[in-house]
Amino acid sequence: MHETDDAFRAMTNGEWYFDSAVTIQKRDATRLALQKASQILDNDARMATIQKLLGHTGSDFFIETGFEFSFGENITIGDHFYANRNVVICDEAPVTIGDYCKFGPGVSLLTPYHPIDPLERATKKEVSSPITIGNHVWLGANVTILPGITLGNNVVVGAGSVVTKSYPDNVILVGNPARVLRKIPAIKKD
């Protein structure tokens, strides 16, 4: 699954692209591998299988059932990660998740988007933009993170929120579109 082509490079570099035989084959192979992994009942074996599909994962990694992603190789996850059921990561662009992050059920991280113009959109061209999640971030149930978003460290996003722009460290975000509810104290280091 490490074969690349111009479309895959353009996709991961944030340039406009059209799917190619390689991107379609990679996406199909990933879907099949995830289907097989979801049938593994032993948690340790299932985690090991999923981790092999991802670009990098740290220690203490656990994901509940229903985890979906586009390619996997564009996803980097730090130490002490937990994701609840039915998490979706569309990793057409790089997705970087820090240490000590927790995702509620139904969280979606979406890097691709389509042209606004309907005639351009009909051509099936796409572009993608990376998502970066800092350390100690908690995304509540059904949170959606849109393309190009960076969340700082120690951020909490309330259930059902749609994050449409980037935010710095130490905030609680809520709503659609998400906005700062309040600031929270920074994590004290001993």
PDB file of C-alpha atoms in Angstrom:
ATOM      1  CA  MET A   1       0.000   0.000   0.000  1.00  0.00           C
ATOM      2  CA  HIS A   2       2.972   2.357  -0.275  1.00  0.00           C
ATOM      3  CA  GLU A   3       2.659   2.955  -4.023  1.00  0.00           C
ATOM      4  CA  THR A   4       2.073   6.640  -4.760  1.00  0.00           C
ATOM      5  CA  ASP A   5       1.183   8.655  -7.792  1.00  0.00           C
ATOM      6  CA  ASP A   6       0.715  12.317  -8.702  1.00  0.00           C
ATOM      7  CA  ALA A   7      -2.894  12.350  -7.441  1.00  0.00           C
ATOM      8  CA  PHE A   8      -1.926  10.898  -4.051  1.00  0.00           C
ATOM      9  CA  ARG A   9       0.953  13.369  -3.671  1.00  0.00           C
ATOM     10  CA  ALA A  10      -1.276  16.299  -4.685  1.00  0.00           C
ATOM     11  CA  MET A  11      -3.967  15.123  -2.267  1.00  0.00           C
ATOM     12  CA  THR A  12      -1.636  14.905   0.732  1.00  0.00           C
ATOM     13  CA  ASN A  13       0.068  18.201  -0.206  1.00  0.00           C
ATOM     14  CA  GLY A  14      -3.164  20.203  -0.213  1.00  0.00           C
ATOM     15  CA  GLU A  15      -3.383  20.651  -3.998  1.00  0.00           C
ATOM     16  CA  TRP A  16      -6.493  20.135  -6.132  1.00  0.00           C
ATOM     17  CA  TYR A  17      -6.634  16.538  -7.366  1.00  0.00           C
ATOM     18  CA  PHE A  18      -8.839  13.938  -9.034  1.00  0.00           C
ATOM     19  CA  ASP A  19      -8.940  10.372  -7.714  1.00  0.00           C
ATOM     20  CA  SER A  20      -6.619   8.034  -9.566  1.00  0.00           C
ATOM     21  CA  ALA A  21      -6.415   4.254  -9.809  1.00  0.00           C
ATOM     22  CA  VAL A  22      -3.851   4.369  -6.984  1.00  0.00           C
ATOM     23  CA  THR A  23      -5.958   6.474  -4.594  1.00  0.00           C
ATOM     24  CA  ILE A  24      -9.011   4.306  -5.274  1.00  0.00           C
ATOM     25  CA  GLN A  25      -7.016   1.101  -4.766  1.00  0.00           C
ATOM     26  CA  LYS A  26      -5.474   2.412  -1.507  1.00  0.00           C
ATOM     27  CA  ARG A  27      -8.883   3.484  -0.171  1.00  0.00           C
ATOM     28  CA  ASP A  28     -10.436   0.109  -1.087  1.00  0.00           C
ATOM     29  CA  ALA A  29      -7.558  -1.832   0.512  1.00  0.00           C
ATOM     30  CA  THR A  30      -7.885   0.237   3.688  1.00  0.00           C
ATOM     31  CA  ARG A  31     -11.645  -0.349   3.822  1.00  0.00           C
ATOM     32  CA  LEU A  32     -11.122  -4.114   3.492  1.00  0.00           C
ATOM     33  CA  ALA A  33      -8.381  -4.133   6.161  1.00  0.00           C
ATOM     34  CA  LEU A  34     -10.641  -2.203   8.557  1.00  0.00           C
ATOM     35  CA  GLN A  35     -13.520  -4.618   7.948  1.00  0.00           C
ATOM     36  CA  LYS A  36     -11.236  -7.537   8.809  1.00  0.00           C
ATOM     37  CA  ALA A  37      -9.876  -5.766  11.892  1.00  0.00           C
ATOM     38  CA  SER A  38     -13.380  -5.031  13.171  1.00  0.00           C
ATOM     39  CA  GLN A  39     -14.067  -8.791  13.285  1.00  0.00           C
ATOM     40  CA  ILE A  40     -11.199  -9.446  15.715  1.00  0.00           C
ATOM     41  CA  LEU A  41     -12.684  -9.932  19.185  1.00  0.00           C
ATOM     42  CA  ASP A  42      -9.443  -9.825  21.173  1.00  0.00           C
ATOM     43  CA  ASN A  43      -8.799  -6.134  21.951  1.00  0.00           C
ATOM     44  CA  ASP A  44      -4.999  -6.396  21.933  1.00  0.00           C
ATOM     45  CA  ALA A  45      -4.968  -8.165  18.567  1.00  0.00           C
ATOM     46  CA  ARG A  46      -7.473  -5.683  17.117  1.00  0.00           C
ATOM     47  CA  MET A  47      -5.414  -2.686  18.339  1.00  0.00           C
ATOM     48  CA  ALA A  48      -2.202  -4.174  16.917  1.00  0.00           C
ATOM     49  CA  THR A  49      -3.892  -4.724  13.552  1.00  0.00           C
ATOM     50  CA  ILE A  50      -5.276  -1.174  13.421  1.00  0.00           C
ATOM     51  CA  GLN A  51      -1.966   0.341  14.521  1.00  0.00           C
ATOM     52  CA  LYS A  52      -0.222  -1.328  11.568  1.00  0.00           C
ATOM     53  CA  LEU A  53      -2.567   0.573   9.229  1.00  0.00           C
ATOM     54  CA  LEU A  54      -1.755   3.980  10.735  1.00  0.00           C
ATOM     55  CA  GLY A  55       1.247   6.199  10.065  1.00  0.00           C
ATOM     56  CA  HIS A  56       2.273   6.269  13.731  1.00  0.00           C
ATOM     57  CA  THR A  57       0.717   5.564  17.111  1.00  0.00           C
ATOM     58  CA  GLY A  58       2.183   6.015  20.560  1.00  0.00           C
ATOM     59  CA  SER A  59       1.821   3.834  23.618  1.00  0.00           C
ATOM     60  CA  ASP A  60      -1.481   3.184  25.407  1.00  0.00           C
ATOM     61  CA  PHE A  61      -3.658   3.240  22.274  1.00  0.00           C
ATOM     62  CA  PHE A  62      -7.293   2.066  22.319  1.00  0.00           C
ATOM     63  CA  ILE A  63     -10.154   2.527  19.872  1.00  0.00           C
ATOM     64  CA  GLU A  64     -13.655   1.113  20.265  1.00  0.00           C
ATOM     65  CA  THR A  65     -15.507  -0.507  17.360  1.00  0.00           C
ATOM     66  CA  GLY A  66     -16.606   1.346  14.244  1.00  0.00           C
ATOM     67  CA  PHE A  67     -13.320   3.198  13.613  1.00  0.00           C
ATOM     68  CA  GLU A  68     -13.044   4.310   9.974  1.00  0.00           C
ATOM     69  CA  PHE A  69     -10.416   6.203   8.020  1.00  0.00           C
ATOM     70  CA  SER A  70      -9.537   6.784   4.377  1.00  0.00           C
ATOM     71  CA  PHE A  71      -5.893   5.684   4.156  1.00  0.00           C
ATOM     72  CA  GLY A  72      -4.399   5.470   7.651  1.00  0.00           C
ATOM     73  CA  GLU A  73      -0.841   6.247   6.610  1.00  0.00           C
ATOM     74  CA  ASN A  74      -1.566   9.992   6.921  1.00  0.00           C
ATOM     75  CA  ILE A  75      -2.583   9.674  10.595  1.00  0.00           C
ATOM     76  CA  THR A  76      -0.153  10.267  13.483  1.00  0.00           C
ATOM     77  CA  ILE A  77      -1.405   9.686  17.044  1.00  0.00           C
ATOM     78  CA  GLY A  78       0.548  10.360  20.234  1.00  0.00           C
ATOM     79  CA  ASP A  79       0.644   8.446  23.515  1.00  0.00           C
ATOM     80  CA  HIS A  80      -2.411   7.668  25.691  1.00  0.00           C
ATOM     81  CA  PHE A  81      -5.136   7.867  23.032  1.00  0.00           C
ATOM     82  CA  TYR A  82      -8.721   6.700  23.453  1.00  0.00           C
ATOM     83  CA  ALA A  83     -11.516   6.885  20.877  1.00  0.00           C
ATOM     84  CA  ASN A  84     -15.069   5.773  21.533  1.00  0.00           C
ATOM     85  CA  ARG A  85     -17.353   4.124  18.958  1.00  0.00           C
ATOM     86  CA  ASN A  86     -17.852   5.212  15.352  1.00  0.00           C
ATOM     87  CA  VAL A  87     -14.984   7.668  14.986  1.00  0.00           C
ATOM     88  CA  VAL A  88     -14.266   8.735  11.383  1.00  0.00           C
ATOM     89  CA  ILE A  89     -11.005  10.285  10.191  1.00  0.00           C
ATOM     90  CA  CYS A  90     -10.874  11.285   6.527  1.00  0.00           C
ATOM     91  CA  ASP A  91      -7.102  11.500   6.202  1.00  0.00           C
ATOM     92  CA  GLU A  92      -6.707  12.658   2.631  1.00  0.00           C
ATOM     93  CA  ALA A  93      -4.348  15.227   4.205  1.00  0.00           C
ATOM     94  CA  PRO A  94      -2.175  14.610   7.275  1.00  0.00           C
ATOM     95  CA  VAL A  95      -3.966  14.316  10.624  1.00  0.00           C
ATOM     96  CA  THR A  96      -1.821  14.780  13.721  1.00  0.00           C
ATOM     97  CA  ILE A  97      -3.225  14.019  17.181  1.00  0.00           C
ATOM     98  CA  GLY A  98      -1.199  14.760  20.317  1.00  0.00           C
ATOM     99  CA  ASP A  99      -0.740  12.908  23.604  1.00  0.00           C
ATOM    100  CA  TYR A 100      -3.508  12.226  26.158  1.00  0.00           C
ATOM    101  CA  CYS A 101      -6.379  12.816  23.718  1.00  0.00           C
ATOM    102  CA  LYS A 102      -9.884  11.406  24.095  1.00  0.00           C
ATOM    103  CA  PHE A 103     -12.573  11.283  21.394  1.00  0.00           C
ATOM    104  CA  GLY A 104     -16.239  10.689  22.193  1.00  0.00           C
ATOM    105  CA  PRO A 105     -18.507   8.532  20.034  1.00  0.00           C
ATOM    106  CA  GLY A 106     -19.249   9.779  16.541  1.00  0.00           C
ATOM    107  CA  VAL A 107     -16.319  12.209  16.265  1.00  0.00           C
ATOM    108  CA  SER A 108     -15.392  13.151  12.675  1.00  0.00           C
ATOM    109  CA  LEU A 109     -12.103  14.686  11.492  1.00  0.00           C
ATOM    110  CA  LEU A 110     -12.553  15.709   7.860  1.00  0.00           C
ATOM    111  CA  THR A 111      -9.602  16.912   5.778  1.00  0.00           C
ATOM    112  CA  PRO A 112     -11.116  16.908   2.234  1.00  0.00           C
ATOM    113  CA  TYR A 113     -13.461  19.455   0.745  1.00  0.00           C
ATOM    114  CA  HIS A 114     -14.997  20.191  -2.630  1.00  0.00           C
ATOM    115  CA  PRO A 115     -15.409  23.308  -4.782  1.00  0.00           C
ATOM    116  CA  ILE A 116     -18.244  25.665  -3.828  1.00  0.00           C
ATOM    117  CA  ASP A 117     -19.139  26.216  -7.490  1.00  0.00           C
ATOM    118  CA  PRO A 118     -21.590  23.428  -8.503  1.00  0.00           C
ATOM    119  CA  LEU A 119     -20.148  22.991 -12.001  1.00  0.00           C
ATOM    120  CA  GLU A 120     -16.620  22.621 -10.631  1.00  0.00           C
ATOM    121  CA  ARG A 121     -17.900  20.269  -7.944  1.00  0.00           C
ATOM    122  CA  ALA A 122     -19.465  18.085 -10.672  1.00  0.00           C
ATOM    123  CA  THR A 123     -15.960  17.454 -12.067  1.00  0.00           C
ATOM    124  CA  LYS A 124     -15.217  15.446  -8.872  1.00  0.00           C
ATOM    125  CA  LYS A 125     -12.046  17.349  -8.090  1.00  0.00           C
ATOM    126  CA  GLU A 126     -11.131  17.711  -4.415  1.00  0.00           C
ATOM    127  CA  VAL A 127      -8.618  19.411  -2.189  1.00  0.00           C
ATOM    128  CA  SER A 128      -7.651  18.618   1.381  1.00  0.00           C
ATOM    129  CA  SER A 129      -6.107  20.472   4.286  1.00  0.00           C
ATOM    130  CA  PRO A 130      -4.364  19.033   7.380  1.00  0.00           C
ATOM    131  CA  ILE A 131      -5.870  18.805  10.846  1.00  0.00           C
ATOM    132  CA  THR A 132      -3.709  19.133  13.967  1.00  0.00           C
ATOM    133  CA  ILE A 133      -4.966  18.337  17.465  1.00  0.00           C
ATOM    134  CA  GLY A 134      -2.758  19.290  20.427  1.00  0.00           C
ATOM    135  CA  ASN A 135      -2.096  17.411  23.671  1.00  0.00           C
ATOM    136  CA  HIS A 136      -4.752  16.787  26.348  1.00  0.00           C
ATOM    137  CA  VAL A 137      -7.662  17.447  23.959  1.00  0.00           C
ATOM    138  CA  TRP A 138     -11.128  16.007  24.608  1.00  0.00           C
ATOM    139  CA  LEU A 139     -13.616  15.969  21.740  1.00  0.00           C
ATOM    140  CA  GLY A 140     -17.149  15.221  22.981  1.00  0.00           C
ATOM    141  CA  ALA A 141     -19.686  13.017  21.225  1.00  0.00           C
ATOM    142  CA  ASN A 142     -20.456  13.847  17.597  1.00  0.00           C
ATOM    143  CA  VAL A 143     -17.905  16.657  17.298  1.00  0.00           C
ATOM    144  CA  THR A 144     -16.948  17.526  13.720  1.00  0.00           C
ATOM    145  CA  ILE A 145     -13.554  19.081  12.902  1.00  0.00           C
ATOM    146  CA  LEU A 146     -13.393  20.649   9.422  1.00  0.00           C
ATOM    147  CA  PRO A 147     -10.382  20.825   7.056  1.00  0.00           C
ATOM    148  CA  GLY A 148      -7.373  22.934   7.978  1.00  0.00           C
ATOM    149  CA  ILE A 149      -8.168  23.206  11.699  1.00  0.00           C
ATOM    150  CA  THR A 150      -5.535  23.339  14.435  1.00  0.00           C
ATOM    151  CA  LEU A 151      -6.574  22.965  18.070  1.00  0.00           C
ATOM    152  CA  GLY A 152      -4.063  23.842  20.754  1.00  0.00           C
ATOM    153  CA  ASN A 153      -3.281  21.949  23.937  1.00  0.00           C
ATOM    154  CA  ASN A 154      -5.782  21.389  26.742  1.00  0.00           C
ATOM    155  CA  VAL A 155      -8.852  22.088  24.554  1.00  0.00           C
ATOM    156  CA  VAL A 156     -12.310  20.655  25.270  1.00  0.00           C
ATOM    157  CA  VAL A 157     -14.945  20.621  22.518  1.00  0.00           C
ATOM    158  CA  GLY A 158     -18.534  20.098  23.664  1.00  0.00           C
ATOM    159  CA  ALA A 159     -20.759  17.390  22.211  1.00  0.00           C
ATOM    160  CA  GLY A 160     -22.272  18.144  18.813  1.00  0.00           C
ATOM    161  CA  SER A 161     -19.990  21.081  18.081  1.00  0.00           C
ATOM    162  CA  VAL A 162     -18.711  21.841  14.582  1.00  0.00           C
ATOM    163  CA  VAL A 163     -15.235  23.374  14.623  1.00  0.00           C
ATOM    164  CA  THR A 164     -14.854  25.680  11.609  1.00  0.00           C
ATOM    165  CA  LYS A 165     -11.714  27.605  12.624  1.00  0.00           C
ATOM    166  CA  SER A 166      -8.552  27.058  14.646  1.00  0.00           C
ATOM    167  CA  TYR A 167      -8.276  27.789  18.379  1.00  0.00           C
ATOM    168  CA  PRO A 168      -5.351  28.204  20.800  1.00  0.00           C
ATOM    169  CA  ASP A 169      -4.589  26.371  24.047  1.00  0.00           C
ATOM    170  CA  ASN A 170      -6.810  26.183  27.127  1.00  0.00           C
ATOM    171  CA  VAL A 171     -10.330  26.800  25.845  1.00  0.00           C
ATOM    172  CA  ILE A 172     -13.719  25.089  25.972  1.00  0.00           C
ATOM    173  CA  LEU A 173     -15.535  25.255  22.629  1.00  0.00           C
ATOM    174  CA  VAL A 174     -19.255  24.690  22.041  1.00  0.00           C
ATOM    175  CA  GLY A 175     -21.818  25.168  19.299  1.00  0.00           C
ATOM    176  CA  ASN A 176     -22.240  25.207  15.544  1.00  0.00           C
ATOM    177  CA  PRO A 177     -20.090  26.891  14.527  1.00  0.00           C
ATOM    178  CA  ALA A 178     -17.993  26.296  17.642  1.00  0.00           C
ATOM    179  CA  ARG A 179     -17.069  29.329  19.722  1.00  0.00           C
ATOM    180  CA  VAL A 180     -15.173  29.817  22.963  1.00  0.00           C
ATOM    181  CA  LEU A 181     -17.409  29.185  25.972  1.00  0.00           C
ATOM    182  CA  ARG A 182     -14.633  29.993  28.403  1.00  0.00           C
ATOM    183  CA  LYS A 183     -10.917  29.725  28.984  1.00  0.00           C
ATOM    184  CA  ILE A 184      -9.578  27.046  31.284  1.00  0.00           C
ATOM    185  CA  PRO A 185      -6.406  26.968  33.388  1.00  0.00           C
ATOM    186  CA  ALA A 186      -3.270  25.656  31.753  1.00  0.00           C
ATOM    187  CA  ILE A 187      -1.980  22.288  32.933  1.00  0.00           C
ATOM    188  CA  LYS A 188       0.511  22.832  35.733  1.00  0.00           C
ATOM    189  CA  LYS A 189       3.783  21.031  35.291  1.00  0.00           C
ATOM    190  CA  ASP A 190       5.622  19.924  38.414  1.00  0.00           C
TER     191      ASP A 190
END
